[in-house]
mmCIF file with all atom_site columns, C-alpha atoms in Angstrom:
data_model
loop_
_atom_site.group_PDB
_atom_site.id
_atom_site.type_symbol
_atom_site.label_atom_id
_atom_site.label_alt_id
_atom_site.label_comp_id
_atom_site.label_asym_id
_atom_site.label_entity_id
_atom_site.label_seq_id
_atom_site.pdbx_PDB_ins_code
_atom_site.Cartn_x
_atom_site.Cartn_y
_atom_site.Cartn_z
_atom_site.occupancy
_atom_site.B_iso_or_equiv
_atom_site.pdbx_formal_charge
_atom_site.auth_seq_id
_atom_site.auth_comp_id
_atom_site.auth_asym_id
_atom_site.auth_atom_id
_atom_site.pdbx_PDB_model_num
ATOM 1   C CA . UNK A 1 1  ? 19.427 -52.184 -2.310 1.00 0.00 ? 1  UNK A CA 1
ATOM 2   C CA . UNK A 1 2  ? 21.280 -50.500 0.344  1.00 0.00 ? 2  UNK A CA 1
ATOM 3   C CA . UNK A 1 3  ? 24.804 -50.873 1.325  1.00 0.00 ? 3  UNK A CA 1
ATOM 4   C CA . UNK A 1 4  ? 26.630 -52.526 4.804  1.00 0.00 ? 4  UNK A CA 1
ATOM 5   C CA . UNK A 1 5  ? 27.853 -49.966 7.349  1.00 0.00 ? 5  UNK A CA 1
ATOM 6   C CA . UNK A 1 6  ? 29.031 -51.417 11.110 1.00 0.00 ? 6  UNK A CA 1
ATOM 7   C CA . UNK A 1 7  ? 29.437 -49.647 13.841 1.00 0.00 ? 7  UNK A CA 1
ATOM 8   C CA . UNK A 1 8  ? 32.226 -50.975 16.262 1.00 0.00 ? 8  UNK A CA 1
ATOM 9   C CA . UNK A 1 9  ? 31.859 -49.684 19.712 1.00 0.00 ? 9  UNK A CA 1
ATOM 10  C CA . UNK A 1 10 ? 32.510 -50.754 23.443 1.00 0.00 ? 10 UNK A CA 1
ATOM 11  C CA . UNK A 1 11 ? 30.377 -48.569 24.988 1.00 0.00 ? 11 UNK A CA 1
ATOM 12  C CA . UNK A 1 12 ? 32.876 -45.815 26.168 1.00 0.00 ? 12 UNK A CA 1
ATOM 13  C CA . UNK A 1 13 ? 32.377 -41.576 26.105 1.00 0.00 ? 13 UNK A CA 1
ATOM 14  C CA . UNK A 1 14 ? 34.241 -41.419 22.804 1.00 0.00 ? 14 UNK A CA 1
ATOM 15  C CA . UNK A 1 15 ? 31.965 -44.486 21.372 1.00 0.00 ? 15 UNK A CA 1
ATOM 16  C CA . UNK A 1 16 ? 28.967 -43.019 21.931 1.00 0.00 ? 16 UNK A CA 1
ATOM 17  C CA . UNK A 1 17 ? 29.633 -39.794 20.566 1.00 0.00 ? 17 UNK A CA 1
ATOM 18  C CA . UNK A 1 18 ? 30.438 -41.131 17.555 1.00 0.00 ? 18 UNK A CA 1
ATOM 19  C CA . UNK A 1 19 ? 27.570 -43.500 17.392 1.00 0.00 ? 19 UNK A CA 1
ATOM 20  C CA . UNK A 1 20 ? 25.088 -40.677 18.533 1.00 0.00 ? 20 UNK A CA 1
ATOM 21  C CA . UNK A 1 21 ? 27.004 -38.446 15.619 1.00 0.00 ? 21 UNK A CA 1
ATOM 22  C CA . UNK A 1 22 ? 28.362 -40.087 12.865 1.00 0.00 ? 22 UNK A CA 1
ATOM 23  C CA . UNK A 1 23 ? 26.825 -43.276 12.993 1.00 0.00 ? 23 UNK A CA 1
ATOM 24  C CA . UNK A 1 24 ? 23.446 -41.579 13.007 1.00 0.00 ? 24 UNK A CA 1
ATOM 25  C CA . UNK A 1 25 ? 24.014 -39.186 10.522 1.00 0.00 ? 25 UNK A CA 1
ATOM 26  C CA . UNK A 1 26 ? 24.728 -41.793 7.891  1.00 0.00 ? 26 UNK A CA 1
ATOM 27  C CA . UNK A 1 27 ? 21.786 -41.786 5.183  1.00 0.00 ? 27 UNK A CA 1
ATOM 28  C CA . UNK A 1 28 ? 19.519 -45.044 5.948  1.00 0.00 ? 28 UNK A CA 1
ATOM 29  C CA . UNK A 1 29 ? 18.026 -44.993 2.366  1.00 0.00 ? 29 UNK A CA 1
ATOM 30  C CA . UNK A 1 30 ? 21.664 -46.035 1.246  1.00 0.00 ? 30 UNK A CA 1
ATOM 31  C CA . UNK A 1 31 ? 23.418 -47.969 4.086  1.00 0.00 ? 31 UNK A CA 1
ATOM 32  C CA . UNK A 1 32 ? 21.803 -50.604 6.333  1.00 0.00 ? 32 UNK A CA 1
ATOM 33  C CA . UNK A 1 33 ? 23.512 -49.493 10.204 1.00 0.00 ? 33 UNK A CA 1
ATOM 34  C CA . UNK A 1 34 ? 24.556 -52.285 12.320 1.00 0.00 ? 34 UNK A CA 1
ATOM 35  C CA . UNK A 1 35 ? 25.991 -51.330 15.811 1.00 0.00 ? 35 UNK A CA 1
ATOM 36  C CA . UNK A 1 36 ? 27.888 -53.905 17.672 1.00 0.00 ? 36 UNK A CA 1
ATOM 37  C CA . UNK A 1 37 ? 29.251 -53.459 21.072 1.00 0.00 ? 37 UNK A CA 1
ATOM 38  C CA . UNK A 1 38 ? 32.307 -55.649 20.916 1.00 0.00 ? 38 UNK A CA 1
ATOM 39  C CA . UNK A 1 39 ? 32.683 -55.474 24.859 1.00 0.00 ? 39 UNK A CA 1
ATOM 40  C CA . UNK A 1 40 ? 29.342 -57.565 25.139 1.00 0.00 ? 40 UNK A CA 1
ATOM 41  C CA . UNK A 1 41 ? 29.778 -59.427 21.805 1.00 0.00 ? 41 UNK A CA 1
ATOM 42  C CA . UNK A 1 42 ? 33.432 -60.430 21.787 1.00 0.00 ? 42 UNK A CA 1
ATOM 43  C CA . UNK A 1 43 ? 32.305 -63.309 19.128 1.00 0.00 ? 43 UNK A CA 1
ATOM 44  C CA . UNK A 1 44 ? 32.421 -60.364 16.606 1.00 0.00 ? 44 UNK A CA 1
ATOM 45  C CA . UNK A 1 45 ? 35.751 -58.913 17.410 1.00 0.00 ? 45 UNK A CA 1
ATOM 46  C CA . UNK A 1 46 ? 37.372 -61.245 14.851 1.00 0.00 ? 46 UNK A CA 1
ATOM 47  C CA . UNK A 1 47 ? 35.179 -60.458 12.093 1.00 0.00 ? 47 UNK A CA 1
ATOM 48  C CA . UNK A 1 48 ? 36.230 -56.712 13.459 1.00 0.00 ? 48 UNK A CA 1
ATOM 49  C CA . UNK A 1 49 ? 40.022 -57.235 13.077 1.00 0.00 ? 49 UNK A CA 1
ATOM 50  C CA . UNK A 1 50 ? 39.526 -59.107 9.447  1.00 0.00 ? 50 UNK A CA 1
ATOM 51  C CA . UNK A 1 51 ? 38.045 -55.706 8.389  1.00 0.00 ? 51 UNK A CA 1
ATOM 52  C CA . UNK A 1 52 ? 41.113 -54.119 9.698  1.00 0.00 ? 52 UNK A CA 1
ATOM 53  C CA . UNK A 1 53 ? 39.622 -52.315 12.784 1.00 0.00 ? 53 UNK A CA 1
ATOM 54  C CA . UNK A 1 54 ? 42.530 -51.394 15.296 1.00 0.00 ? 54 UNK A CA 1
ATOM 55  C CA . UNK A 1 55 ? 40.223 -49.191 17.770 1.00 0.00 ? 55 UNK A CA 1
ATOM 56  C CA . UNK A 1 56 ? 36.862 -48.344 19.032 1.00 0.00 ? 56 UNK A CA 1
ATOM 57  C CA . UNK A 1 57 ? 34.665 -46.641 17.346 1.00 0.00 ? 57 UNK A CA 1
ATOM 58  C CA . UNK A 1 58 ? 34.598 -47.752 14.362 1.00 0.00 ? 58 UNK A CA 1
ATOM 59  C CA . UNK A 1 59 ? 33.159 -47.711 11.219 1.00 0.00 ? 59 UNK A CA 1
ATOM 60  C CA . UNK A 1 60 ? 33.361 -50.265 8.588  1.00 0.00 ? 60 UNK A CA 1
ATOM 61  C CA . UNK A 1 61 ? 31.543 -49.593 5.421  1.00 0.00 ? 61 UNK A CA 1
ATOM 62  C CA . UNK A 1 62 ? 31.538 -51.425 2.196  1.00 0.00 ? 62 UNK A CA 1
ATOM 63  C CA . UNK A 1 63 ? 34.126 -53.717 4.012  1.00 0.00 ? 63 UNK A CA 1
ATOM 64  C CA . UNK A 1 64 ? 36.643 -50.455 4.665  1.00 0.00 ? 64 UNK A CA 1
ATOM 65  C CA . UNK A 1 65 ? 37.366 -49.393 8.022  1.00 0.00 ? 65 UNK A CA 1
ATOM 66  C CA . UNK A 1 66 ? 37.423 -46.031 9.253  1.00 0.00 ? 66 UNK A CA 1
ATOM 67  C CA . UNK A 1 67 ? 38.205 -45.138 12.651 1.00 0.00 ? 67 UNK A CA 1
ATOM 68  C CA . UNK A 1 68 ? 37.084 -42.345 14.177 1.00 0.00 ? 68 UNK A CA 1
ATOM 69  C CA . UNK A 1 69 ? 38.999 -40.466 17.218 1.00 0.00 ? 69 UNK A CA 1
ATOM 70  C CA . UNK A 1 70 ? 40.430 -43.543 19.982 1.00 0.00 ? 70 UNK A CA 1
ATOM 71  C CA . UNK A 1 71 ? 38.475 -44.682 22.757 1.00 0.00 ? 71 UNK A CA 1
ATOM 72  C CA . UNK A 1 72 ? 39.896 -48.117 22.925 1.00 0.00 ? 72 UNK A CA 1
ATOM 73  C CA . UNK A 1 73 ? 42.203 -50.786 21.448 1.00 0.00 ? 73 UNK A CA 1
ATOM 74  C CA . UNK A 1 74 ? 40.791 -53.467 20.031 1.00 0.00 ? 74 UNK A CA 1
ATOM 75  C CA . UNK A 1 75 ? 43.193 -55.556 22.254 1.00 0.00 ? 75 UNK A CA 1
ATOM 76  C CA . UNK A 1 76 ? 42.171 -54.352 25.218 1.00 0.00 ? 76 UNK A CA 1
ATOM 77  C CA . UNK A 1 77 ? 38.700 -55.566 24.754 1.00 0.00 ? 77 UNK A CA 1
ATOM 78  C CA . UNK A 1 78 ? 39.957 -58.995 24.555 1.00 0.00 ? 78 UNK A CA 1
ATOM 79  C CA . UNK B 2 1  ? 16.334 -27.552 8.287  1.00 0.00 ? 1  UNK B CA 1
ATOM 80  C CA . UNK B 2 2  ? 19.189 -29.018 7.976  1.00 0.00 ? 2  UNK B CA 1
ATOM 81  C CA . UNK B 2 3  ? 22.403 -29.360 10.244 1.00 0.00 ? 3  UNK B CA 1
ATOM 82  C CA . UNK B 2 4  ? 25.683 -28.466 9.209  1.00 0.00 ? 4  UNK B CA 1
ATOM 83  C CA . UNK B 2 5  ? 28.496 -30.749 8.266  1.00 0.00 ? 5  UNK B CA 1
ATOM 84  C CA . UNK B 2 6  ? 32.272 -29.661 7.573  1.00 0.00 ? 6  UNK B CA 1
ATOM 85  C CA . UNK B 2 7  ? 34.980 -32.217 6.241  1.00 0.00 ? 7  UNK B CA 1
ATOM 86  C CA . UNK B 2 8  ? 38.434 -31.391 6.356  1.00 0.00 ? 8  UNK B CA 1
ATOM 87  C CA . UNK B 2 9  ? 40.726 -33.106 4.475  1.00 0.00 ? 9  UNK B CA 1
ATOM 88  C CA . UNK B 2 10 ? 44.213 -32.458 2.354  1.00 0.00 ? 10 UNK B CA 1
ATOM 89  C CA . UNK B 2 11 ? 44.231 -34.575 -0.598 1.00 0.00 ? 11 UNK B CA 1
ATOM 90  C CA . UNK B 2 12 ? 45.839 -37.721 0.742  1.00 0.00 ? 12 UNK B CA 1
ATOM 91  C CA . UNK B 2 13 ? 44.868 -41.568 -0.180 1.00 0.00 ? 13 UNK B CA 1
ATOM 92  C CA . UNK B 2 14 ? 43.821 -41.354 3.286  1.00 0.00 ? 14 UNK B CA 1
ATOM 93  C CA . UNK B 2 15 ? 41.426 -38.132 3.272  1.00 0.00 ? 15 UNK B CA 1
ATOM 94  C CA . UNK B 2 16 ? 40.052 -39.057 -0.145 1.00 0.00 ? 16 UNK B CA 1
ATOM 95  C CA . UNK B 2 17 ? 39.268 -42.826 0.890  1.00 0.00 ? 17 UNK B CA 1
ATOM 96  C CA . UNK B 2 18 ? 37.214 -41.066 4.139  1.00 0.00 ? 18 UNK B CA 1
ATOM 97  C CA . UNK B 2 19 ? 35.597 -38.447 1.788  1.00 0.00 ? 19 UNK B CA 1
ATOM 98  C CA . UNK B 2 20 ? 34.544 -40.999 -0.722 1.00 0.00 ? 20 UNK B CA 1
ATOM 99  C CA . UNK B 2 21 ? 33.181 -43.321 1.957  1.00 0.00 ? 21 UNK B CA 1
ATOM 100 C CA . UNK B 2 22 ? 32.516 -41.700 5.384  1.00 0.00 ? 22 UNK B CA 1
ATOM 101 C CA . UNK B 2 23 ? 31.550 -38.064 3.675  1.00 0.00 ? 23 UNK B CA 1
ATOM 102 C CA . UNK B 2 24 ? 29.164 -39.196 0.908  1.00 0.00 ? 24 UNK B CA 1
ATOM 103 C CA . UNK B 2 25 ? 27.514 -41.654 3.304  1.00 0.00 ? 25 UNK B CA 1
ATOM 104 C CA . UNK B 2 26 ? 25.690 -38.839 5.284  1.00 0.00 ? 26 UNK B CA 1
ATOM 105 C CA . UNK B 2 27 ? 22.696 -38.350 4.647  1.00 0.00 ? 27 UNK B CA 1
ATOM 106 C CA . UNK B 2 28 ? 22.504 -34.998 2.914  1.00 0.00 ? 28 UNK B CA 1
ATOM 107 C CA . UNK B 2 29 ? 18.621 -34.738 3.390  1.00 0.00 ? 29 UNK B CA 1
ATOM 108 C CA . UNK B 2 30 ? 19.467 -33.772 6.878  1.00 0.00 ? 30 UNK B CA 1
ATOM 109 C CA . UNK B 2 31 ? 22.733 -32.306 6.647  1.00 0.00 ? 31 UNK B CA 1
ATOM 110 C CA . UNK B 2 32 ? 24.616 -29.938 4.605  1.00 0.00 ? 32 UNK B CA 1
ATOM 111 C CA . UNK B 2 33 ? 27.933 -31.222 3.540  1.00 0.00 ? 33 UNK B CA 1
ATOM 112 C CA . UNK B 2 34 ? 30.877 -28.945 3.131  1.00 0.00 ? 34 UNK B CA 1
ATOM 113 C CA . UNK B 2 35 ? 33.913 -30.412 1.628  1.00 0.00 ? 35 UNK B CA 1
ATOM 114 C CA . UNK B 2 36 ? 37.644 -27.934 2.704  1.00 0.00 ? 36 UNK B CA 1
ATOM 115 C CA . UNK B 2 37 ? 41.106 -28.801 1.295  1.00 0.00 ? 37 UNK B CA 1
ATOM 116 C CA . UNK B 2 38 ? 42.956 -27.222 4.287  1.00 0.00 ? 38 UNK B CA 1
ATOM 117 C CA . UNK B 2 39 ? 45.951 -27.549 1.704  1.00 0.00 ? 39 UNK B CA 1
ATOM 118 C CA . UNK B 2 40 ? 44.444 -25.162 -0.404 1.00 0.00 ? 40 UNK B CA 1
ATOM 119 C CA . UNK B 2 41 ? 42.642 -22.692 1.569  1.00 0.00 ? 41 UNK B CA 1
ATOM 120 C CA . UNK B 2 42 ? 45.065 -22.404 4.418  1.00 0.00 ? 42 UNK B CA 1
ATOM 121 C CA . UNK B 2 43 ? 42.650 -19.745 5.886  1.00 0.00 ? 43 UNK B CA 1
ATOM 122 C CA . UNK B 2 44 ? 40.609 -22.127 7.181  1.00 0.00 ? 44 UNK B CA 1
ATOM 123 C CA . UNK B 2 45 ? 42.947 -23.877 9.579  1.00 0.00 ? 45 UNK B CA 1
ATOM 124 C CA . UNK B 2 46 ? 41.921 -21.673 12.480 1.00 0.00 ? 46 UNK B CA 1
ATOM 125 C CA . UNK B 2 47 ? 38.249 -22.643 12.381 1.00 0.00 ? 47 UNK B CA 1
ATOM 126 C CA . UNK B 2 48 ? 39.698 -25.731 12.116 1.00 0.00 ? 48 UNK B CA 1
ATOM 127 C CA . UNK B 2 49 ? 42.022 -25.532 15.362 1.00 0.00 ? 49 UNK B CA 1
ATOM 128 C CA . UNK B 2 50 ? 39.002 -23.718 17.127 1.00 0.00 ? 50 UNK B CA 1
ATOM 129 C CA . UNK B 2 51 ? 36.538 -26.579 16.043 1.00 0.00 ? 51 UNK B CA 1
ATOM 130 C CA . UNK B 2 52 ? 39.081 -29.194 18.305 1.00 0.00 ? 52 UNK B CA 1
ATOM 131 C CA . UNK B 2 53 ? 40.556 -30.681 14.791 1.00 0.00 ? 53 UNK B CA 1
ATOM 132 C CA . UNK B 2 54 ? 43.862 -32.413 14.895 1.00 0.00 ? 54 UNK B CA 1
ATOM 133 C CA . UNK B 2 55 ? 44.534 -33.922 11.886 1.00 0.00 ? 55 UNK B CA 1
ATOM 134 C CA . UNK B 2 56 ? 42.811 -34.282 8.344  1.00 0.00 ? 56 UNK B CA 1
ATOM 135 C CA . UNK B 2 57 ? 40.701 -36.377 7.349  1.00 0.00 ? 57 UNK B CA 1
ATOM 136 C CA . UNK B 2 58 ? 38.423 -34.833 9.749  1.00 0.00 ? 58 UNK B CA 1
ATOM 137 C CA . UNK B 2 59 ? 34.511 -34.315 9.973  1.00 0.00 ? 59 UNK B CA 1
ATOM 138 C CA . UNK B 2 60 ? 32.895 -31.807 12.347 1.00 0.00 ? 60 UNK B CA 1
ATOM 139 C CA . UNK B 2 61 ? 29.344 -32.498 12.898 1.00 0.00 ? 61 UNK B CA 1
ATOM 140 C CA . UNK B 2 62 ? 27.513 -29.886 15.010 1.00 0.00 ? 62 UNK B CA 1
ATOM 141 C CA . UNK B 2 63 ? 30.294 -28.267 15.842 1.00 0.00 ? 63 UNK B CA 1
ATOM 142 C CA . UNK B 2 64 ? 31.867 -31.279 17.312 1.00 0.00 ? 64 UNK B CA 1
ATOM 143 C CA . UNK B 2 65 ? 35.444 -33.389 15.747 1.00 0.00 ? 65 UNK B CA 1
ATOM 144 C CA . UNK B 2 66 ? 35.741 -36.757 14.656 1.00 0.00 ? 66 UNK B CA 1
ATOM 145 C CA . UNK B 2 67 ? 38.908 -37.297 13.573 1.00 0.00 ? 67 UNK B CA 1
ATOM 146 C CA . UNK B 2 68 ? 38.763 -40.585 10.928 1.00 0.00 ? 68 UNK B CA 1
ATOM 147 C CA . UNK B 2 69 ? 41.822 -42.715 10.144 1.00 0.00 ? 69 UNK B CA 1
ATOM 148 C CA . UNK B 2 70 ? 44.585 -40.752 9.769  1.00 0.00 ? 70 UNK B CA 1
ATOM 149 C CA . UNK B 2 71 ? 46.320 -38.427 7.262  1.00 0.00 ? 71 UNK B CA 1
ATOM 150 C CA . UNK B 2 72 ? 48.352 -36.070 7.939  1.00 0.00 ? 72 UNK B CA 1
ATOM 151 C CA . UNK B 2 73 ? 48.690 -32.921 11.609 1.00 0.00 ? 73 UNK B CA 1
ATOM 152 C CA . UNK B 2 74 ? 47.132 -29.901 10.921 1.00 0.00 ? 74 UNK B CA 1
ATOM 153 C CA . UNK B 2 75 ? 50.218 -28.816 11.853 1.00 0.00 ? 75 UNK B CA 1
ATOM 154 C CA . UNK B 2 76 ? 52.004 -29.959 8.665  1.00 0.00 ? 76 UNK B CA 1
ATOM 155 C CA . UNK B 2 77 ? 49.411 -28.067 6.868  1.00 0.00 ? 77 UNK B CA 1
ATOM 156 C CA . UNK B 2 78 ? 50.782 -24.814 7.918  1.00 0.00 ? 78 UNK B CA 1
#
């Protein structure tokens, strides 16, 4: 049984720094990784703000967000 | 092998929220997780500074910041 971690991201420097860091440092046998690049899936960017995700890149795990440094508003991707 | 992981934090909800959820989440098989109250061990600001950290909570991964939520300047630490 392993637990839910997304990745929010739009594809900018600071996004894929994190992803290619954090995001891939997270331990697998525990948490299931989704990435989801809310510039090309803007369907998902409510889901995004119900979690309480401000900015880009994010991570949301166990339903908590966490942000990590800015690369973009969440309103800006709108 | 593994790489080397450094979380910064300060005590606050905020730092022990990311340390609960962001730090344990790494997957320790591949990285070695160090855990410094910057609150307590004041000496370790610099490396801090030098490592490009702004505020706690804070994870540097390979050398490089990612700053998560946030909880308080390092310069309020001082």
């Amino acid at each position: 049984m392993t637990a839910k971690a997304i990745f929010y991201h739009a594809g900018c420097p600071v996004c894929v720094a994190a992803e290619d860091n954090v995001a891939k440092a997270i331990d697998s046998s525990r948490y299931t990784v989704e990435v989801v690049h809310l510039g090309n899936d803007k369907s998902r960017i409510g889901e995004a703000e119900a979690a309480g995700v401000k900015s880009v890149p994010a991570l949301v795990l166990d339903g908590a967000p966490f942000h990590i440094n800015f690369g973009a508003s969440l309103s800006d991707l709108k």
